[in-house]
CSV table of C-alpha atoms in Angstrom, one decimal:
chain,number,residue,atom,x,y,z
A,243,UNK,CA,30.1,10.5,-7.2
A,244,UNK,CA,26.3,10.9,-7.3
A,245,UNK,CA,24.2,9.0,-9.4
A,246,UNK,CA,22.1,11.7,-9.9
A,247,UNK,CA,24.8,13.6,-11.5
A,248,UNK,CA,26.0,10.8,-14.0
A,249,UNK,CA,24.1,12.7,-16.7
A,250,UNK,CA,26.6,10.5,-19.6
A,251,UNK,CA,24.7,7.1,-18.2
A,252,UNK,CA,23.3,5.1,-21.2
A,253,UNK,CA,19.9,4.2,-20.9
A,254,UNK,CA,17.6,3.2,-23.4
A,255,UNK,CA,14.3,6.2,-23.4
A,256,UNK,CA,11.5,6.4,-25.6
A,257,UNK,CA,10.5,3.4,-24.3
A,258,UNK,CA,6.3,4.6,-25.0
A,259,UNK,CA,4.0,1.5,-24.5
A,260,UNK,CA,7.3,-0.9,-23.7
A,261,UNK,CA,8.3,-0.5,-20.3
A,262,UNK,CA,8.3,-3.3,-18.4
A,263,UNK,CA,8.1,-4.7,-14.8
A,264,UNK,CA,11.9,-6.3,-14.4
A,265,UNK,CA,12.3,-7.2,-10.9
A,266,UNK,CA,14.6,-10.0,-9.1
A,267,UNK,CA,15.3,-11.1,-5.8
A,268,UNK,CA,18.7,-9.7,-4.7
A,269,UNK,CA,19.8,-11.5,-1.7
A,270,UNK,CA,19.7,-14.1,-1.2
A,271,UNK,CA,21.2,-14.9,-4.4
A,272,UNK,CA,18.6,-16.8,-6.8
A,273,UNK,CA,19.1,-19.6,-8.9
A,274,UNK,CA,18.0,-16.9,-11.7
A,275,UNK,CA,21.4,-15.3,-11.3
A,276,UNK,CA,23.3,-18.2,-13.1
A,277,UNK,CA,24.4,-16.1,-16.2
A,278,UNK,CA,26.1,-13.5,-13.2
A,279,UNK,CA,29.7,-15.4,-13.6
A,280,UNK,CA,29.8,-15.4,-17.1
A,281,UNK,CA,32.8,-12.7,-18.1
A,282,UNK,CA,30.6,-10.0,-19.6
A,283,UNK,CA,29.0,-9.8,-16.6
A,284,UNK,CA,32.2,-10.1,-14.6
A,285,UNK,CA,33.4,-7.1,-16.9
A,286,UNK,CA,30.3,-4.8,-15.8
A,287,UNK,CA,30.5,-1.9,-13.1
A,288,UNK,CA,28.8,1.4,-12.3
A,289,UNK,CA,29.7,3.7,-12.3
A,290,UNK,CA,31.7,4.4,-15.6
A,291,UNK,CA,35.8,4.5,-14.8
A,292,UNK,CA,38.7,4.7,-17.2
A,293,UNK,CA,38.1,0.3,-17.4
A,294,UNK,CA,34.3,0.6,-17.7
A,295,UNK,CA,33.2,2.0,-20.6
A,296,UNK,CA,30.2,1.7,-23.2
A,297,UNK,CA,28.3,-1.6,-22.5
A,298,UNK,CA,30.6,-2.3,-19.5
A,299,UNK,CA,28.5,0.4,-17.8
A,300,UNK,CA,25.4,1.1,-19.3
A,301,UNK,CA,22.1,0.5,-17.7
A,302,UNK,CA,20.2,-0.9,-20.7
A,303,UNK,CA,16.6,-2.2,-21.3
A,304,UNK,CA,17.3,-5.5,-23.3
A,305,UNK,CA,14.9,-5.1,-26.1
A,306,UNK,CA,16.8,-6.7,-28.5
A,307,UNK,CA,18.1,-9.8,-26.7
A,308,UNK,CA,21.9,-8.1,-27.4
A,309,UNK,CA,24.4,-6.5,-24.7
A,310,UNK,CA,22.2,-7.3,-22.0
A,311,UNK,CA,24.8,-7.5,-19.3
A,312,UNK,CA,23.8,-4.1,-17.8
A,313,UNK,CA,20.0,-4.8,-17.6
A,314,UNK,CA,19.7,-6.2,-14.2
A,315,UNK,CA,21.9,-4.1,-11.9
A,316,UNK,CA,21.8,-4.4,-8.2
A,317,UNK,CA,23.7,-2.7,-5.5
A,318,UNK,CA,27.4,-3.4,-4.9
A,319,UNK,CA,27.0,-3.6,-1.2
A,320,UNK,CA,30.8,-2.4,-1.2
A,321,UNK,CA,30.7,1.2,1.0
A,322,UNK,CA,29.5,3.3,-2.3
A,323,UNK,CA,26.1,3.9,-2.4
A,324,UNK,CA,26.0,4.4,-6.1
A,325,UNK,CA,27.9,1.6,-6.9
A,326,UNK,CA,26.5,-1.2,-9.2
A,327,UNK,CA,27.5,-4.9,-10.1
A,328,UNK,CA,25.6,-7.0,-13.2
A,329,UNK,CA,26.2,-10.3,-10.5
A,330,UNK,CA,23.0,-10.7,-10.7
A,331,UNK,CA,22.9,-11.4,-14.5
A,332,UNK,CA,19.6,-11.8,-16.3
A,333,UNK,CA,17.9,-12.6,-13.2
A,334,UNK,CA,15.1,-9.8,-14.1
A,335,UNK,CA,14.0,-11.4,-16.6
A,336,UNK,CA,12.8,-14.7,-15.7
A,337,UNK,CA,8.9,-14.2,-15.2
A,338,UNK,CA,5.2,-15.4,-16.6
A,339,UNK,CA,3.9,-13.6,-19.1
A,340,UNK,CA,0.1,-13.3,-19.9
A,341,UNK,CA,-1.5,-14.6,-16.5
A,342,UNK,CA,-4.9,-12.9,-15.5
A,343,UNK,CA,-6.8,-13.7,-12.3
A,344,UNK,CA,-9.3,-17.0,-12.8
A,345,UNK,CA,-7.8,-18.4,-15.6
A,346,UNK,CA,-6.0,-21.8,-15.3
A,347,UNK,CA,-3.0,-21.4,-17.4
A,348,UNK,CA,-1.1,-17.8,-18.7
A,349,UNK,CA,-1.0,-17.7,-22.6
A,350,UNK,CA,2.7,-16.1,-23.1
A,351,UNK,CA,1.4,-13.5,-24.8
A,352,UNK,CA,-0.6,-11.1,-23.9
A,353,UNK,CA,0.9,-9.0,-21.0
A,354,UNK,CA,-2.2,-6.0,-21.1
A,355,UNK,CA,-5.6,-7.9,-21.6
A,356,UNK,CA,-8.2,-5.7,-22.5
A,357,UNK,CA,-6.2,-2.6,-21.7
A,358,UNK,CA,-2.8,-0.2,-22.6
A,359,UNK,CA,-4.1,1.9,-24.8
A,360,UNK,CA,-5.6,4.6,-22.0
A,361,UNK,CA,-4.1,8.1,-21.6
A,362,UNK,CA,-5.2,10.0,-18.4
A,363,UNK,CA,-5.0,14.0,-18.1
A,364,UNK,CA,-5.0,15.9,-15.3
A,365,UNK,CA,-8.1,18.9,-15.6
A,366,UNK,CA,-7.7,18.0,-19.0
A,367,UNK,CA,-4.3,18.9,-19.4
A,368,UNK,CA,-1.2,16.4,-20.8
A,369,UNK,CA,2.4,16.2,-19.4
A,370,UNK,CA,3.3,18.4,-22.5
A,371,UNK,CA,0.5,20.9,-21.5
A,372,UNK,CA,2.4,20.7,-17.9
A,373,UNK,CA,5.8,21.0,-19.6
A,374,UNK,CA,4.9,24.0,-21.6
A,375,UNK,CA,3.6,26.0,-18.9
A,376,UNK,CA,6.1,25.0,-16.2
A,377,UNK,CA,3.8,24.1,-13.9
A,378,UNK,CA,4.1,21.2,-11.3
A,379,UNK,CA,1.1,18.8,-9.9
A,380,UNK,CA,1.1,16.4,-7.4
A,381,UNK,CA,1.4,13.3,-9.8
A,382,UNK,CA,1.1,10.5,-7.5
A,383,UNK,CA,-1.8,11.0,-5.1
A,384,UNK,CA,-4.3,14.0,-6.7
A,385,UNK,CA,-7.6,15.0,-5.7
A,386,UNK,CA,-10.2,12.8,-6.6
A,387,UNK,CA,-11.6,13.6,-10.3
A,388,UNK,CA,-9.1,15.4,-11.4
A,389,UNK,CA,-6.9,12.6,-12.7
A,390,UNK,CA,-9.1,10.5,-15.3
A,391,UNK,CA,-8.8,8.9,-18.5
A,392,UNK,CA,-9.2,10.8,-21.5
A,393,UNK,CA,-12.4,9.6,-23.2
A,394,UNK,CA,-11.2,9.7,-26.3
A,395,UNK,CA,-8.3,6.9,-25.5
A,396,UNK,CA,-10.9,4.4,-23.8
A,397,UNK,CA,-12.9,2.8,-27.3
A,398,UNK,CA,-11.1,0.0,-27.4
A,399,UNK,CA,-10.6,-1.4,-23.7
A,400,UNK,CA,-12.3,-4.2,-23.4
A,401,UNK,CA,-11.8,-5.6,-19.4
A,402,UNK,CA,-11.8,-9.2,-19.3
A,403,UNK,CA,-9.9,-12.0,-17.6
A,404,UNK,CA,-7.5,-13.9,-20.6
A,405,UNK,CA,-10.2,-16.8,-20.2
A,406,UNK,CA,-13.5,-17.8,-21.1
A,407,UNK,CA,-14.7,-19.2,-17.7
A,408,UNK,CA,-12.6,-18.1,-15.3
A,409,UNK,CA,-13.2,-19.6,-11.7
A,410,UNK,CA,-12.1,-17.0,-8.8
A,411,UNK,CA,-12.2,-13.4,-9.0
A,412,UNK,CA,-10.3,-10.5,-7.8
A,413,UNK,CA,-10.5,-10.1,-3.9
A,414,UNK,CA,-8.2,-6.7,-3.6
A,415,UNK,CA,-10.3,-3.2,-4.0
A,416,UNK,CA,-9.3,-1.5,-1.0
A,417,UNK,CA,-7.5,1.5,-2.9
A,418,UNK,CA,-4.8,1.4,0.1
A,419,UNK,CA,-3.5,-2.1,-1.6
A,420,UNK,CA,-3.6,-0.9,-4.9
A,421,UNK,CA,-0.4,0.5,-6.6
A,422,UNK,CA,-2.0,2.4,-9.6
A,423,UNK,CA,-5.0,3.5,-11.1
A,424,UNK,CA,-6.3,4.0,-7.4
A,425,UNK,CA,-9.1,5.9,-7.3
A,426,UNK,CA,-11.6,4.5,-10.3
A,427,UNK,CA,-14.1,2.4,-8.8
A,428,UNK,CA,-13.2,-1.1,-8.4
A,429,UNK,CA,-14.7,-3.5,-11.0
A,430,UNK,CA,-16.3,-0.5,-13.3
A,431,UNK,CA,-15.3,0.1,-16.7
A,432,UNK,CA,-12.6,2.2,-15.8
A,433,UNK,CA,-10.9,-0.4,-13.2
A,434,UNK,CA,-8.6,-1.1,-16.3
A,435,UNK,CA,-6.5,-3.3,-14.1
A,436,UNK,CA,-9.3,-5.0,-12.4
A,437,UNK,CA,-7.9,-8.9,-13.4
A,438,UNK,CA,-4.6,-8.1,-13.0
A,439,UNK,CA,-2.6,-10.9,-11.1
A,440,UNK,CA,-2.5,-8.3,-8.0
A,441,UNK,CA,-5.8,-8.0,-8.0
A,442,UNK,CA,-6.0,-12.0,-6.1
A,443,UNK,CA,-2.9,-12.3,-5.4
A,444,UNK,CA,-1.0,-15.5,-5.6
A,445,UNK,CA,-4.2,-16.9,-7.5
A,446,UNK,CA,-2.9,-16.0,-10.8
A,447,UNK,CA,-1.6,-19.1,-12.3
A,448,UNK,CA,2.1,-19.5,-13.7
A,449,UNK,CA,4.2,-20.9,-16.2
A,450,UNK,CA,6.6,-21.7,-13.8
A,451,UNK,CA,7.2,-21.1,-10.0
A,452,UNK,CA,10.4,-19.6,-10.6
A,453,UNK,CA,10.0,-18.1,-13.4
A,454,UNK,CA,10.8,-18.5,-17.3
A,455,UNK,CA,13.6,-17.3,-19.5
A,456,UNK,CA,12.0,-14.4,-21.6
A,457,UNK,CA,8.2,-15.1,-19.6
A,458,UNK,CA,7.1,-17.4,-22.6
A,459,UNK,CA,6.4,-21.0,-23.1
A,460,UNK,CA,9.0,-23.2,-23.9
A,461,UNK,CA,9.0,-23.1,-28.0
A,462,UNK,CA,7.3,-19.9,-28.0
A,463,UNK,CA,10.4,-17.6,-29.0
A,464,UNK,CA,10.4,-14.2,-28.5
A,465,UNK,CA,7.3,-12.2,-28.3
A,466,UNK,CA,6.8,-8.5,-27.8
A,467,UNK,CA,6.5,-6.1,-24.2
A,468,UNK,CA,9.6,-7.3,-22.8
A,469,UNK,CA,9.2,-11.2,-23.5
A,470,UNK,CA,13.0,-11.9,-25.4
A,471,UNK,CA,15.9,-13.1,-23.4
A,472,UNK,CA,19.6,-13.0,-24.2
A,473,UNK,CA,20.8,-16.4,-24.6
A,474,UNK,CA,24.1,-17.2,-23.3
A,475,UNK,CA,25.9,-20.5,-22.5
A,476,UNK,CA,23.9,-21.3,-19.4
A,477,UNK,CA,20.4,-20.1,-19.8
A,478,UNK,CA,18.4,-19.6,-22.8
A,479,UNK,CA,14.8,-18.2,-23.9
A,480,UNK,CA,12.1,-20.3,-22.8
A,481,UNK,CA,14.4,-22.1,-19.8
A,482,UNK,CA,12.3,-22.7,-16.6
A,483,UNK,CA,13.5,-21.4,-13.4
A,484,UNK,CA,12.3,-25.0,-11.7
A,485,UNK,CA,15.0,-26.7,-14.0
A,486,UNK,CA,17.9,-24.3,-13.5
A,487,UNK,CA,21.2,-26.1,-11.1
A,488,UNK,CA,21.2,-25.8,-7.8
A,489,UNK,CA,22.8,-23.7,-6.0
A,490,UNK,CA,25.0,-24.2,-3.0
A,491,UNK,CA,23.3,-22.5,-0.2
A,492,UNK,CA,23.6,-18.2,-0.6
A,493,UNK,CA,22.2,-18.0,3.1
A,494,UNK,CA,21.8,-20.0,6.1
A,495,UNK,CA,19.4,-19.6,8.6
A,496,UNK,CA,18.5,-20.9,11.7
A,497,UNK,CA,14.7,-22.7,12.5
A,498,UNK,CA,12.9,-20.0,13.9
A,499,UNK,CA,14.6,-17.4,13.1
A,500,UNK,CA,13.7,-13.9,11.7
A,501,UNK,CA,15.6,-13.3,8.6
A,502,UNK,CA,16.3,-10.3,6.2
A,503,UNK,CA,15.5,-11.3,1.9
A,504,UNK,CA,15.9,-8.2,-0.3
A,505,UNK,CA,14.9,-7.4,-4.1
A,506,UNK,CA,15.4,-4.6,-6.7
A,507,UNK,CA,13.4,-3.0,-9.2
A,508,UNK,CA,14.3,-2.3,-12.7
A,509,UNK,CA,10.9,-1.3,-14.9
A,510,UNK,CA,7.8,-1.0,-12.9
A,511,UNK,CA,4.3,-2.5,-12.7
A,512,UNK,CA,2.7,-2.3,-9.5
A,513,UNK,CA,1.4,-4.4,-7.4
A,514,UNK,CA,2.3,-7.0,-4.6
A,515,UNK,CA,4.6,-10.0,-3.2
A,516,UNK,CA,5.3,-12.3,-1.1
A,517,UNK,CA,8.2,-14.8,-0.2
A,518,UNK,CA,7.5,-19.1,0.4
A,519,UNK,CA,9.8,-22.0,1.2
A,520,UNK,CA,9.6,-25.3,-0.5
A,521,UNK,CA,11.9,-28.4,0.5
A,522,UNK,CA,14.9,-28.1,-2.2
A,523,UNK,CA,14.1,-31.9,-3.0
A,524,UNK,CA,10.8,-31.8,-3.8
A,525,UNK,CA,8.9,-30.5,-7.3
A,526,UNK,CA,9.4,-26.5,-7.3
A,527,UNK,CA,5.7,-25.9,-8.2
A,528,UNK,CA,3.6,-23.6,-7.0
A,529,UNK,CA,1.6,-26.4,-5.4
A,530,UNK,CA,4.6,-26.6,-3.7
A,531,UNK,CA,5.7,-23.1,-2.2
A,532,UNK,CA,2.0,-22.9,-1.2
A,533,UNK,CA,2.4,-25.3,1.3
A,534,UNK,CA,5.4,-23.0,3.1
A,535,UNK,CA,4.1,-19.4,2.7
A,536,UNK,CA,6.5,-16.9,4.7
A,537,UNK,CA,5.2,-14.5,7.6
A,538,UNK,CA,6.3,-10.8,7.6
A,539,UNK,CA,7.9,-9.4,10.6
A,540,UNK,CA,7.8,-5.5,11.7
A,541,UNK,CA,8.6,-2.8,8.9
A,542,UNK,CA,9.0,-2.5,5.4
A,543,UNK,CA,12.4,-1.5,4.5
A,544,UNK,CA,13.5,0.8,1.5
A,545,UNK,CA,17.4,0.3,1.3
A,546,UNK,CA,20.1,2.3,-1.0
A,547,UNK,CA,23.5,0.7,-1.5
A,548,UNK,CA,23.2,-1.8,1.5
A,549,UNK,CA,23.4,0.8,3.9
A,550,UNK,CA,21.8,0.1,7.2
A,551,UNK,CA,22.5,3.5,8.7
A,552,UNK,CA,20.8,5.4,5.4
A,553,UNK,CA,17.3,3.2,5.1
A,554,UNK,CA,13.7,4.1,5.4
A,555,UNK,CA,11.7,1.6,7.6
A,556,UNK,CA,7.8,2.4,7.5
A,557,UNK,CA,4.8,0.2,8.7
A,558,UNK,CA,3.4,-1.8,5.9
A,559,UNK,CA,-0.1,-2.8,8.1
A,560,UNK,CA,-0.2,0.6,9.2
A,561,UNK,CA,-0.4,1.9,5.9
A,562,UNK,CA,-2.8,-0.9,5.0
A,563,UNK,CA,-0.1,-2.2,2.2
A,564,UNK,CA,-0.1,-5.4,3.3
A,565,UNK,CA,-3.0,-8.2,3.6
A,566,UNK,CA,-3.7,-11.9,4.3
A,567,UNK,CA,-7.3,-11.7,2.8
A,568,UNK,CA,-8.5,-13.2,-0.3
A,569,UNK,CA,-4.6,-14.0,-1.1
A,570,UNK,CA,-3.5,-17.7,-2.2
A,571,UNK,CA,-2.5,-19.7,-0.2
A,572,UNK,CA,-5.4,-18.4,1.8
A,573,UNK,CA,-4.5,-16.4,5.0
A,574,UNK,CA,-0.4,-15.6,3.5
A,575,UNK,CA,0.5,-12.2,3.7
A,576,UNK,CA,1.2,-10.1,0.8
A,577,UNK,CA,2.8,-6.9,0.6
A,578,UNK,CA,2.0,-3.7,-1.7
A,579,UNK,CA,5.0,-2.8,-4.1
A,580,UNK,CA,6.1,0.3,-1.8
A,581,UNK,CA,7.1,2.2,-5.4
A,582,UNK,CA,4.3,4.9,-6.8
A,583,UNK,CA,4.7,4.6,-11.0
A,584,UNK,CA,5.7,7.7,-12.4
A,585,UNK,CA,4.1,7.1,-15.5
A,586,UNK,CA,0.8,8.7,-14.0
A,587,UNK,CA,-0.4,9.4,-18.4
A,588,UNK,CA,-0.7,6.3,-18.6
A,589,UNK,CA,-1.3,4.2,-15.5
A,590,UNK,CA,-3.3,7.0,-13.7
A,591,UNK,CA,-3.5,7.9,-9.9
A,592,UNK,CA,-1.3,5.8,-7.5
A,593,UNK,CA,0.5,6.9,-4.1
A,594,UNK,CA,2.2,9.4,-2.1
A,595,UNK,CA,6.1,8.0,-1.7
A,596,UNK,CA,7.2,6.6,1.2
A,597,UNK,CA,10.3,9.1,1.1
A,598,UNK,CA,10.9,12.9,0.9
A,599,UNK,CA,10.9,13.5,-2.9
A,600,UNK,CA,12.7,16.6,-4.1
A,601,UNK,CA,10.9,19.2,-5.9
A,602,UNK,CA,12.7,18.5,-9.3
A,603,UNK,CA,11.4,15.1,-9.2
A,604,UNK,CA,7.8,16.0,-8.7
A,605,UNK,CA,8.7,18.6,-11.6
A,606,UNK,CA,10.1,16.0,-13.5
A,607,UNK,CA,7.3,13.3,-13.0
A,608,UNK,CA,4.9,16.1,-14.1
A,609,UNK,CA,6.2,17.3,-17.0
A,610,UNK,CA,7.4,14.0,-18.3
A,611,UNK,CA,6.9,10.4,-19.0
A,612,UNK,CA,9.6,9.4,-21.0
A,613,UNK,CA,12.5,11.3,-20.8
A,614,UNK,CA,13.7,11.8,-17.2
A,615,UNK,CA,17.0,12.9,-15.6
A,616,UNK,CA,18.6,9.1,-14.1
A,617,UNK,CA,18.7,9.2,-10.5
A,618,UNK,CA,15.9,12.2,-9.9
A,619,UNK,CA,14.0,10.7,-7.7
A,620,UNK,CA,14.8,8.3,-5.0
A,621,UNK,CA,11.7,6.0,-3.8
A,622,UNK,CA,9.5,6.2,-7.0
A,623,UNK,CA,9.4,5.3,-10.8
A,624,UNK,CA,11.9,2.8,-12.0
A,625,UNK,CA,15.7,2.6,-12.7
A,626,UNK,CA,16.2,1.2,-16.3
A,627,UNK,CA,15.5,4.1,-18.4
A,628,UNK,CA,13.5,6.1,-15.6
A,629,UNK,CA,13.7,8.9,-12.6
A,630,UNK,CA,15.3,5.9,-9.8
A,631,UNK,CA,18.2,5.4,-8.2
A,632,UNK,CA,19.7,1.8,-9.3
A,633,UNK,CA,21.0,1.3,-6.3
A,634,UNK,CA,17.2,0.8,-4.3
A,635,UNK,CA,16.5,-2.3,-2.3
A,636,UNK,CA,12.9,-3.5,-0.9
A,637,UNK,CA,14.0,-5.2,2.4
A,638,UNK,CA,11.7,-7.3,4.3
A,639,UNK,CA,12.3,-9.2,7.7
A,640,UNK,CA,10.8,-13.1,7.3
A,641,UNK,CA,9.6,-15.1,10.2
A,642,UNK,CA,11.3,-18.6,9.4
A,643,UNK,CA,8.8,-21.8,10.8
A,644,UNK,CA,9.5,-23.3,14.2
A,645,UNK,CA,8.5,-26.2,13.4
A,646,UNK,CA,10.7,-26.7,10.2
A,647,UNK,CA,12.9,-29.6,10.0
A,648,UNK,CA,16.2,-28.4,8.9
A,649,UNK,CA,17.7,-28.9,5.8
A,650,UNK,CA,18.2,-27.8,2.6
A,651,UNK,CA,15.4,-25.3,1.1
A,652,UNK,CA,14.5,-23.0,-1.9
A,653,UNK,CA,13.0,-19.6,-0.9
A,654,UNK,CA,10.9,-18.4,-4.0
A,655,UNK,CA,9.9,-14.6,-4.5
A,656,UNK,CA,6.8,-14.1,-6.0
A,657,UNK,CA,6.0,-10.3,-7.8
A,658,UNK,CA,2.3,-10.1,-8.9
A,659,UNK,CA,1.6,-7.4,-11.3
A,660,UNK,CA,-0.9,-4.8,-11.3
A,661,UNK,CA,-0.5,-2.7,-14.4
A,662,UNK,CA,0.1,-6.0,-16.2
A,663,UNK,CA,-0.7,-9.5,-16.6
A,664,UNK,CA,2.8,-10.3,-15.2
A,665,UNK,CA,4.2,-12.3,-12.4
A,666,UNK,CA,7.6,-12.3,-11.9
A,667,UNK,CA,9.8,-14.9,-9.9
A,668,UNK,CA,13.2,-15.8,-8.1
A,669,UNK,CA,13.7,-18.8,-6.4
A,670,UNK,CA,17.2,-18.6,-4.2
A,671,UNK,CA,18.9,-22.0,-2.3
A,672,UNK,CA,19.2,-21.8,1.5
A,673,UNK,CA,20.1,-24.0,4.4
A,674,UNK,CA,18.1,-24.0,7.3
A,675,UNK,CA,20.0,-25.2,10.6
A,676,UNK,CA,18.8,-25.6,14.2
C-alpha cells in the first residue's frame, strides 16, 4: 500500500502560524525514546489495519498534550517502505525553545524573535491567487525578485537577537547554507532569520544538551508554538534529556571506525546539524559534547523505509551544504537540513530538492500551504500534517576518533533551527570497542 494513497490518514491541518520543527534522532536509539515501550505506543502502527484504528494510527501534531502516541513516527525498517512504528515515543519533542545567536541563556518562550508575522507573494500573487488560476510556479528555488515579502505584512518585524548585549554574531550568509528565506540579503531588514540558531551554528546556547521535555524551563509549563508535552509515567514536561536513564548501549562501534546515525523529520524549520560524543560518565553539557565533535564522511544520505537499495546519496560539500567555518566548537562540521520548506508564503525562497519531485507536488506546494495531500511529495516539506512521506530518513556516515579510548559513550544530535529560535536534541548510548 502506498502512503501516498492513504487519503483516510488523520492528521491534524490548519496548522497556520503553529507548525513546528519536530525532529529526533532515529538510530541509534536516544535516550529521548524512553516513553517508546509504554503500551500506547506499543499499540501504534501505520499503516491503518483491521487492529489499528483511530489513534492507533494516526499521525497527529500533539497540540494538546493528549493521544500523542502517533506524533513521532519513524520507519519500521521491516521490508515495507510505508510502514511506521511510534518506538520512538515522544522523542520529537525534547528540544530548547527561545535560543537566538549571542545570547547566553534561551528564554523558553519566544520561538520567532522579531519575526512570524511575514507573508511573501510571488509577482504579487498568493497561493490562493495560484490556486484559483491553476497555475504552478517553481516554489522552492525562483528567480531572484520575484519571491518577496508583501510590504504590507513587514510593520511589525523587529530583527533582534532575544538579548540585550549579545556577544558573537551570526557567521553563516552564504545563501548555499541557508535553508529558507535564501535570497534577501544577509543581515538587512529583510534577513528575518538573520539570529536564528543556524545562523552560528552550535553557538546558540541551550537549556539542555539533550534536550527538554516540551523545550521549556523546568517550572515553566506549557507555553505556545509547539512547547507542551504529553506526560506519561516516565517523562514529563520540563524533564531534561541530561537526567533521563541510561540506556544500555543501542549501537556498538569500533575506535576508528566509520559509522552510519540516522534521524527523521516531523514539522520543519530549516537549518543545520551536527553529531558529538561525550564520555557516558561525565556531565552531558554542551561543554561537554564540544570537546568530541563528530567528522562527516562521504555523502549525505536521504533514506525511505530503511532501504539501502532505494536511497538518494548526494554530495553535501559539493553542494556547499556543509561547513566547518564560524561553527562551535570552532572548525566542526555542520551540515544543511537537506529538506526545502514548502511553506514558501511564509518562510520565502529556499532550495531545489535533492530528489525528482512529481509535478502534483510542485502543484501542490504552489497552490497550498496548509492543506496538502499526505505523502505528495517525497524529499521536501514535512510529514505531520504536510506533503512528506513519514517514512524519510537523513543518513549520515560519522568518522569515529582513533584515538578514543573505548568505553561507554553518549552520541548527541544537535538540530539548529533557521526559521526559528529552536534547537532540537537527541542524545543516544553507545559502546565503543577496539
Amino acid at each position: 500500500v502506498s502512503f501516498s494513497a492513504m487519503s483516510g490518514i488523520v492528521v491534524l491541518l490548519g496548522l497556520v502560524g503553529t507548525v513546528h520543527g519536530h525532529g529526533a534522532m532515529t538510530f541509534p536509539t536516544p535516550r529521548n525514546a524512553i516513553d517508546g515501550i509504554l503500551p500506547a505506543f506499543k499499540a501504534w502502527s501505520f499503516p491503518c489495519d483491521a487492529t489499528h484504528t483511530g489513534a492507533n494510527c494516526s499521525i497527529t501534531f500533539c497540540g494538546n498534550a493528549k493521544n500523542c502516541q502517533g506524533s513521532c513516527p519513524k520507519s519500521a525498517h521491516n521490508g515495507h517502505v510505508d510502514d511506521l512504528t511510534a518506538d520512538n515515543g515522544l522523542s520529537c519533542y525534547w528540544f530548547s525553545n527561545g535560543c537566538t545567536v549571542g545570547c547566553d541563556t534561551c528564554d523558553g518562550t519566544n520561538n520567532h524573535w522579531g519575526h512570524g508575522s511575514q507573508s511573501f507573494l510571488y509577482n504579487g500573487m498568493s497561493p490562493k491567487d495560484f490556486k484559483a488560476k491553476n497555475i504552478t510556479i517553481d516554489p522552492w528555488n525562483p528567480p531572484t525578485n520575484t519571491m518577496v515579502m508583501d510590504p504590507n505584512t513587514t510593520k511589525k518585524l523587529d530583527i533582534k537577537p532575544n538579548c540585550d548585549n549579545p556577544v558573537a554574531k551570526p557567521t553563516i550568509c552564504d545563501p548555499r547554507l541557508r535553508t529558507m528565506n535564501t535570497q534577501a540579503e544577509c543581515g538587512s531588514p529583510d534577513d528575518i532569520y538573520f539570529y536564528s540558531p543556524w545562523r552560528a551554528p552550535g553557538t546558540a546556547p541551550v537549556i539542555d544538551a539533550c534536550g527538554v521535555a516540551g523545550g521549556r524551563h523546568p517550572g515553566q509549563g506549557a507555553g505556545g508554538a509547539g512547547a507542551d508535552y504529553m506526560n506519561t509515567s516516565l517523562s514529563k514536561q520540563g524533564d531534561l534529556g541530561s537526567k533521563l536513564p541510561a540506556m544500555k548501549p543501542t549501537a556498538t562501534w569500533k575506535v576508528g571506525a566509520q559509522v552510519e546515525a540516522g534521524w527523521t523529520v516531523s514539522a520543519h524549520h530549516g537549518g543545520g546539524y551536527a553529531y558529538r560524543l561525550a564520555p557516558a560518565n561525565a556531565p552531558l553539557t554542551e561543554e561537554t559534547f564540544r570537546k568530541m565533535p563528530l567528522d562527516f564522511v562521504g555523502n549525505s544520505i536521504l533514506r525511505w523505509g530503511g532501504d539501502k537499495k532505494t536511497q538518494l546519496e548526494f554530495n553535501s560539500l559539493e553542494r556547499g551544504w556543509e561547513t566547518n567555518v564560524g561553527t562551535m566548537p570552532p572548525g566542526s562540521s555542520w551540515r544543511k537540513f537537506p529538506i526545502p520548506t514548502v511553506l514558501w508564503q511564509r518562510e520565502g525562497p529556499s532550495f531545489e530538492p535533492v530528489c525528482e519531485e512529481s509535478e502534483e507536488c510542485r502543484r501542490e506546494v504552489s497552490q497550498n500551504q496548509y492543506a496538502w495531500t499526505p505523502g505528495v511529495c517525497k524529499c521536501s516539506g514535512h510529514s505531520n500534517g504536510g506533503p512528506l512521506l513519514p517514512n524519510i530518513e537523513m543518513v549520515d556516515v560519522l568518522q569515529i576518533p582513533t584515538n578514543l579510548e573505548p568505553g561507554k559513550y553518549v552520541l548527541q544530535w544537535r538540530w539548529d533551527c533557521e526559521e526559528t529560535d529552536q534547537i532540537w536534541a537527541s542524545c543516544a548510548d553507545v559502546a565503543i570497542e577496539v
